[in-house]
PDB file of C-alpha atoms in Angstrom:
ATOM      1  CA  UNK A 469      -7.517  22.783 -17.574  1.00  0.00           C
ATOM      2  CA  UNK A 470      -8.661  26.036 -19.378  1.00  0.00           C
ATOM      3  CA  UNK A 471      -7.105  25.841 -22.788  1.00  0.00           C
ATOM      4  CA  UNK A 472      -8.351  21.789 -22.566  1.00  0.00           C
ATOM      5  CA  UNK A 473     -12.200  23.824 -22.716  1.00  0.00           C
ATOM      6  CA  UNK A 474     -11.992  26.478 -25.096  1.00  0.00           C
ATOM      7  CA  UNK A 475     -10.559  23.221 -27.383  1.00  0.00           C
ATOM      8  CA  UNK A 476     -13.562  21.700 -27.173  1.00  0.00           C
ATOM      9  CA  UNK A 477     -11.692  18.616 -25.450  1.00  0.00           C
ATOM     10  CA  UNK A 478     -14.162  19.085 -21.434  1.00  0.00           C
ATOM     11  CA  UNK A 479     -16.987  20.713 -20.935  1.00  0.00           C
ATOM     12  CA  UNK A 480     -15.850  21.728 -17.472  1.00  0.00           C
ATOM     13  CA  UNK A 481     -13.947  22.202 -14.868  1.00  0.00           C
ATOM     14  CA  UNK A 482     -13.853  20.373 -12.183  1.00  0.00           C
ATOM     15  CA  UNK A 483     -12.085  19.798  -8.649  1.00  0.00           C
ATOM     16  CA  UNK A 484     -11.175  17.331  -6.187  1.00  0.00           C
ATOM     17  CA  UNK A 485     -10.855  17.925  -2.116  1.00  0.00           C
ATOM     18  CA  UNK A 486     -10.050  21.200  -2.728  1.00  0.00           C
ATOM     19  CA  UNK A 487     -10.548  23.445   1.231  1.00  0.00           C
ATOM     20  CA  UNK A 488     -11.998  27.300   0.760  1.00  0.00           C
ATOM     21  CA  UNK A 489      -8.227  28.592   0.894  1.00  0.00           C
ATOM     22  CA  UNK A 490      -7.761  26.828  -2.121  1.00  0.00           C
ATOM     23  CA  UNK A 491     -11.225  27.359  -4.114  1.00  0.00           C
ATOM     24  CA  UNK A 492     -11.183  30.399  -3.299  1.00  0.00           C
ATOM     25  CA  UNK A 493      -7.674  31.079  -4.604  1.00  0.00           C
ATOM     26  CA  UNK A 494      -8.837  29.070  -8.384  1.00  0.00           C
ATOM     27  CA  UNK A 495     -12.193  31.695  -8.230  1.00  0.00           C
ATOM     28  CA  UNK A 496     -10.186  34.434  -8.267  1.00  0.00           C
ATOM     29  CA  UNK A 497      -7.353  33.463 -10.172  1.00  0.00           C
ATOM     30  CA  UNK A 498      -9.237  31.337 -12.993  1.00  0.00           C
ATOM     31  CA  UNK A 499     -11.189  32.654 -16.551  1.00  0.00           C
ATOM     32  CA  UNK A 500     -14.067  29.508 -16.521  1.00  0.00           C
ATOM     33  CA  UNK A 501     -15.180  28.743 -12.361  1.00  0.00           C
ATOM     34  CA  UNK A 502     -15.174  25.113 -11.889  1.00  0.00           C
ATOM     35  CA  UNK A 503     -18.335  23.513 -11.779  1.00  0.00           C
ATOM     36  CA  UNK A 504     -18.020  20.932  -8.843  1.00  0.00           C
ATOM     37  CA  UNK A 505     -15.889  20.149  -6.596  1.00  0.00           C
ATOM     38  CA  UNK A 506     -15.553  16.539  -5.336  1.00  0.00           C
ATOM     39  CA  UNK A 507     -15.247  15.584  -1.874  1.00  0.00           C
ATOM     40  CA  UNK A 508     -15.711  13.169   0.867  1.00  0.00           C
ATOM     41  CA  UNK A 509     -19.286  13.762   2.289  1.00  0.00           C
ATOM     42  CA  UNK A 510     -22.162  11.925   4.542  1.00  0.00           C
ATOM     43  CA  UNK A 511     -24.579  12.176   6.989  1.00  0.00           C
ATOM     44  CA  UNK A 512     -21.515  12.203   9.316  1.00  0.00           C
ATOM     45  CA  UNK A 513     -19.159  14.163   7.722  1.00  0.00           C
ATOM     46  CA  UNK A 514     -18.876  17.945   6.674  1.00  0.00           C
ATOM     47  CA  UNK A 515     -22.338  18.634   5.245  1.00  0.00           C
ATOM     48  CA  UNK A 516     -23.126  21.151   6.765  1.00  0.00           C
ATOM     49  CA  UNK A 517     -19.227  23.598   7.307  1.00  0.00           C
ATOM     50  CA  UNK A 518     -18.807  26.123   5.541  1.00  0.00           C
ATOM     51  CA  UNK A 519     -17.099  23.553   2.620  1.00  0.00           C
ATOM     52  CA  UNK A 520     -20.739  23.132   1.819  1.00  0.00           C
ATOM     53  CA  UNK A 521     -21.756  26.304   2.136  1.00  0.00           C
ATOM     54  CA  UNK A 522     -18.970  28.760  -0.072  1.00  0.00           C
ATOM     55  CA  UNK A 523     -19.174  25.603  -2.667  1.00  0.00           C
ATOM     56  CA  UNK A 524     -23.464  26.830  -3.231  1.00  0.00           C
ATOM     57  CA  UNK A 525     -23.235  30.233  -2.417  1.00  0.00           C
ATOM     58  CA  UNK A 526     -20.441  30.276  -5.437  1.00  0.00           C
ATOM     59  CA  UNK A 527     -22.547  28.084  -7.588  1.00  0.00           C
ATOM     60  CA  UNK A 528     -20.802  25.645  -7.597  1.00  0.00           C
ATOM     61  CA  UNK A 529     -21.534  21.412  -6.884  1.00  0.00           C
ATOM     62  CA  UNK A 530     -20.497  19.696  -4.163  1.00  0.00           C
ATOM     63  CA  UNK A 531     -19.808  15.775  -5.310  1.00  0.00           C
ATOM     64  CA  UNK A 532     -19.548  13.252  -2.268  1.00  0.00           C
ATOM     65  CA  UNK A 533     -17.724  10.266  -2.612  1.00  0.00           C
ATOM     66  CA  UNK A 534     -17.714   7.712   0.081  1.00  0.00           C
ATOM     67  CA  UNK A 535     -21.377   9.301   0.767  1.00  0.00           C
ATOM     68  CA  UNK A 536     -22.226   5.952   2.876  1.00  0.00           C
ATOM     69  CA  UNK A 537     -18.319   5.564   4.681  1.00  0.00           C
ATOM     70  CA  UNK A 538     -16.574   2.459   3.306  1.00  0.00           C
ATOM     71  CA  UNK A 539     -17.530  -0.626   4.205  1.00  0.00           C
ATOM     72  CA  UNK A 540     -15.216  -2.542   2.224  1.00  0.00           C
ATOM     73  CA  UNK A 541     -12.172   0.377   3.482  1.00  0.00           C
ATOM     74  CA  UNK A 542     -10.393  -2.019   6.149  1.00  0.00           C
ATOM     75  CA  UNK A 543      -9.833  -4.638   3.532  1.00  0.00           C
ATOM     76  CA  UNK A 544      -7.529  -2.342   1.610  1.00  0.00           C
ATOM     77  CA  UNK A 545      -5.977  -0.854   4.133  1.00  0.00           C
ATOM     78  CA  UNK A 546      -4.931  -5.074   4.982  1.00  0.00           C
ATOM     79  CA  UNK A 547      -3.553  -5.424   0.904  1.00  0.00           C
ATOM     80  CA  UNK A 548      -2.009  -2.965   0.739  1.00  0.00           C
ATOM     81  CA  UNK A 549      -0.135  -3.166   4.666  1.00  0.00           C
ATOM     82  CA  UNK A 550      -1.653  -0.405   6.484  1.00  0.00           C
ATOM     83  CA  UNK A 551      -3.197  -0.277   9.483  1.00  0.00           C
ATOM     84  CA  UNK A 552      -6.630  -0.752   9.987  1.00  0.00           C
ATOM     85  CA  UNK A 553      -8.907   1.844  11.117  1.00  0.00           C
ATOM     86  CA  UNK A 554     -12.192   2.030  13.705  1.00  0.00           C
ATOM     87  CA  UNK A 555     -15.174   3.285  11.480  1.00  0.00           C
ATOM     88  CA  UNK A 556     -19.028   4.568  12.877  1.00  0.00           C
ATOM     89  CA  UNK A 557     -20.852   1.703  10.906  1.00  0.00           C
ATOM     90  CA  UNK A 558     -23.437   4.261   9.105  1.00  0.00           C
ATOM     91  CA  UNK A 559     -24.898   1.443   7.321  1.00  0.00           C
ATOM     92  CA  UNK A 560     -26.427  -0.061  10.181  1.00  0.00           C
ATOM     93  CA  UNK A 561     -26.737   3.209  12.526  1.00  0.00           C
ATOM     94  CA  UNK A 562     -30.062   2.786  15.074  1.00  0.00           C
ATOM     95  CA  UNK A 563     -31.249   6.579  13.577  1.00  0.00           C
ATOM     96  CA  UNK A 564     -30.599   6.090  10.356  1.00  0.00           C
ATOM     97  CA  UNK A 565     -32.525   2.719  11.065  1.00  0.00           C
ATOM     98  CA  UNK A 566     -35.768   4.193  12.472  1.00  0.00           C
ATOM     99  CA  UNK A 567     -36.247   7.027  10.085  1.00  0.00           C
ATOM    100  CA  UNK A 568     -35.213   3.985   6.663  1.00  0.00           C
ATOM    101  CA  UNK A 569     -38.021   1.921   8.891  1.00  0.00           C
ATOM    102  CA  UNK A 570     -40.798   4.810   8.436  1.00  0.00           C
ATOM    103  CA  UNK A 571     -40.113   5.747   5.262  1.00  0.00           C
ATOM    104  CA  UNK A 572     -39.669   1.492   4.332  1.00  0.00           C
ATOM    105  CA  UNK A 573     -36.336   2.047   2.921  1.00  0.00           C
ATOM    106  CA  UNK A 574     -32.169   0.630   3.622  1.00  0.00           C
ATOM    107  CA  UNK A 575     -30.724   3.031   5.402  1.00  0.00           C
ATOM    108  CA  UNK A 576     -28.036   3.476   2.942  1.00  0.00           C
ATOM    109  CA  UNK A 577     -31.483   4.944   0.579  1.00  0.00           C
ATOM    110  CA  UNK A 578     -32.038   7.614   3.560  1.00  0.00           C
ATOM    111  CA  UNK A 579     -28.725   8.786   3.989  1.00  0.00           C
ATOM    112  CA  UNK A 580     -28.441   9.267  -0.172  1.00  0.00           C
ATOM    113  CA  UNK A 581     -31.846  11.621   0.359  1.00  0.00           C
ATOM    114  CA  UNK A 582     -30.893  13.132   3.061  1.00  0.00           C
ATOM    115  CA  UNK A 583     -28.164  14.823   0.452  1.00  0.00           C
ATOM    116  CA  UNK A 584     -29.712  15.006  -2.295  1.00  0.00           C
ATOM    117  CA  UNK A 585     -32.065  16.898   0.442  1.00  0.00           C
ATOM    118  CA  UNK A 586     -29.275  19.209   0.911  1.00  0.00           C
ATOM    119  CA  UNK A 587     -28.126  19.791  -2.903  1.00  0.00           C
ATOM    120  CA  UNK A 588     -25.558  17.468  -3.048  1.00  0.00           C
ATOM    121  CA  UNK A 589     -25.014  15.073  -5.489  1.00  0.00           C
ATOM    122  CA  UNK A 590     -23.383  11.929  -4.123  1.00  0.00           C
ATOM    123  CA  UNK A 591     -21.932   9.294  -5.897  1.00  0.00           C
ATOM    124  CA  UNK A 592     -22.122   5.554  -3.463  1.00  0.00           C
ATOM    125  CA  UNK A 593     -19.730   2.564  -4.723  1.00  0.00           C
ATOM    126  CA  UNK A 594     -21.669   0.086  -6.267  1.00  0.00           C
ATOM    127  CA  UNK A 595     -20.866  -3.800  -7.793  1.00  0.00           C
ATOM    128  CA  UNK A 596     -23.949  -5.385  -6.977  1.00  0.00           C
ATOM    129  CA  UNK A 597     -27.232  -4.337 -10.293  1.00  0.00           C
ATOM    130  CA  UNK A 598     -29.094  -4.880  -6.892  1.00  0.00           C
ATOM    131  CA  UNK A 599     -27.160  -2.266  -5.107  1.00  0.00           C
ATOM    132  CA  UNK A 600     -26.928  -0.051  -8.289  1.00  0.00           C
ATOM    133  CA  UNK A 601     -30.609   0.210  -8.352  1.00  0.00           C
ATOM    134  CA  UNK A 602     -31.025   0.447  -4.461  1.00  0.00           C
ATOM    135  CA  UNK A 603     -29.104   3.668  -4.745  1.00  0.00           C
ATOM    136  CA  UNK A 604     -31.503   4.750  -7.171  1.00  0.00           C
ATOM    137  CA  UNK A 605     -34.037   3.989  -5.665  1.00  0.00           C
ATOM    138  CA  UNK A 606     -34.192   7.061  -3.399  1.00  0.00           C
ATOM    139  CA  UNK A 607     -36.914   9.625  -5.985  1.00  0.00           C
ATOM    140  CA  UNK A 608     -40.313   8.612  -3.992  1.00  0.00           C
ATOM    141  CA  UNK A 609     -39.467  10.877  -0.894  1.00  0.00           C
ATOM    142  CA  UNK A 610     -38.397  13.144   1.225  1.00  0.00           C
ATOM    143  CA  UNK A 611     -37.037  13.707   4.625  1.00  0.00           C
ATOM    144  CA  UNK A 612     -39.285  15.969   6.817  1.00  0.00           C
ATOM    145  CA  UNK A 613     -37.479  18.290   8.574  1.00  0.00           C
ATOM    146  CA  UNK A 614     -36.966  16.463  12.036  1.00  0.00           C
ATOM    147  CA  UNK A 615     -35.422  13.552  10.440  1.00  0.00           C
ATOM    148  CA  UNK A 616     -33.186  15.894   8.740  1.00  0.00           C
ATOM    149  CA  UNK A 617     -32.079  17.612  11.936  1.00  0.00           C
ATOM    150  CA  UNK A 618     -32.205  13.677  13.592  1.00  0.00           C
ATOM    151  CA  UNK A 619     -29.409  12.945  10.316  1.00  0.00           C
ATOM    152  CA  UNK A 620     -28.041  16.392  11.295  1.00  0.00           C
ATOM    153  CA  UNK A 621     -26.775  15.731  14.471  1.00  0.00           C
ATOM    154  CA  UNK A 622     -24.834  12.424  13.569  1.00  0.00           C
ATOM    155  CA  UNK A 623     -22.356  14.549  12.027  1.00  0.00           C
ATOM    156  CA  UNK A 624     -18.945  13.423  14.440  1.00  0.00           C
ATOM    157  CA  UNK A 625     -15.978  15.379  11.758  1.00  0.00           C
ATOM    158  CA  UNK A 626     -13.091  13.989  11.331  1.00  0.00           C
ATOM    159  CA  UNK A 627     -12.679  10.754  12.409  1.00  0.00           C
ATOM    160  CA  UNK A 628     -15.837   9.693  10.372  1.00  0.00           C
ATOM    161  CA  UNK A 629     -13.812  10.082   7.332  1.00  0.00           C
ATOM    162  CA  UNK A 630     -12.282   7.210   5.175  1.00  0.00           C
ATOM    163  CA  UNK A 631     -10.023   8.755   3.450  1.00  0.00           C
ATOM    164  CA  UNK A 632      -7.250   9.222   4.510  1.00  0.00           C
ATOM    165  CA  UNK A 633      -3.747  11.482   2.472  1.00  0.00           C
ATOM    166  CA  UNK A 634      -1.650  10.324   4.631  1.00  0.00           C
ATOM    167  CA  UNK A 635      -1.529   6.885   3.641  1.00  0.00           C
ATOM    168  CA  UNK A 636      -0.148   8.217   0.480  1.00  0.00           C
ATOM    169  CA  UNK A 637       3.446   9.115   1.418  1.00  0.00           C
ATOM    170  CA  UNK A 638       4.931  10.780  -1.017  1.00  0.00           C
ATOM    171  CA  UNK A 639       1.774  13.334  -0.231  1.00  0.00           C
ATOM    172  CA  UNK A 640       3.133  14.410   3.532  1.00  0.00           C
ATOM    173  CA  UNK A 641       5.471  16.597   1.392  1.00  0.00           C
ATOM    174  CA  UNK A 642       2.708  18.539  -0.562  1.00  0.00           C
ATOM    175  CA  UNK A 643       2.745  22.540  -0.059  1.00  0.00           C
ATOM    176  CA  UNK A 644      -0.869  21.815   0.241  1.00  0.00           C
ATOM    177  CA  UNK A 645      -0.723  18.917   2.468  1.00  0.00           C
ATOM    178  CA  UNK A 646      -3.423  18.407   4.556  1.00  0.00           C
ATOM    179  CA  UNK A 647      -5.583  19.306   1.503  1.00  0.00           C
ATOM    180  CA  UNK A 648      -8.331  20.552   3.829  1.00  0.00           C
ATOM    181  CA  UNK A 649      -7.498  22.773   6.577  1.00  0.00           C
TER     182      UNK A 649
END
């Protein structure tokens, strides 16, 4: 990828689903530092952990995919013949709902704002113009310290992870699997 930057075909290099050990290895061997790490992150998953801290300390932007969970994920699993999973429903969480009501915002907007205030870029999926507008309308309010703490306290860890790499059998034999350990 560094050759592609040198050739002007790309401006930066990004990583996806790397752990601290893997990123550190890249930083020690690369000439061009990665600009960002795209990883699954939400208020229920991995916002306070060592991965986010490590990236911030090393000037790597954290980009959160599935920042709202994935309400349609079980439909995908069913479609590909995999077993549906029980995942937390962040869009209907009572703690988030209470904070959203105070700010006259949706649960989704509160979750996106939370990530922004932790210096995490969120990239929520959206398929309608109304949802796109809703997702961008997060810059006219801030969460106070008590609200951030309440959202911090929601973190449950791996049980909130939507992206389960084990559903891709070819990855099970990858020398770096599991990627997030």
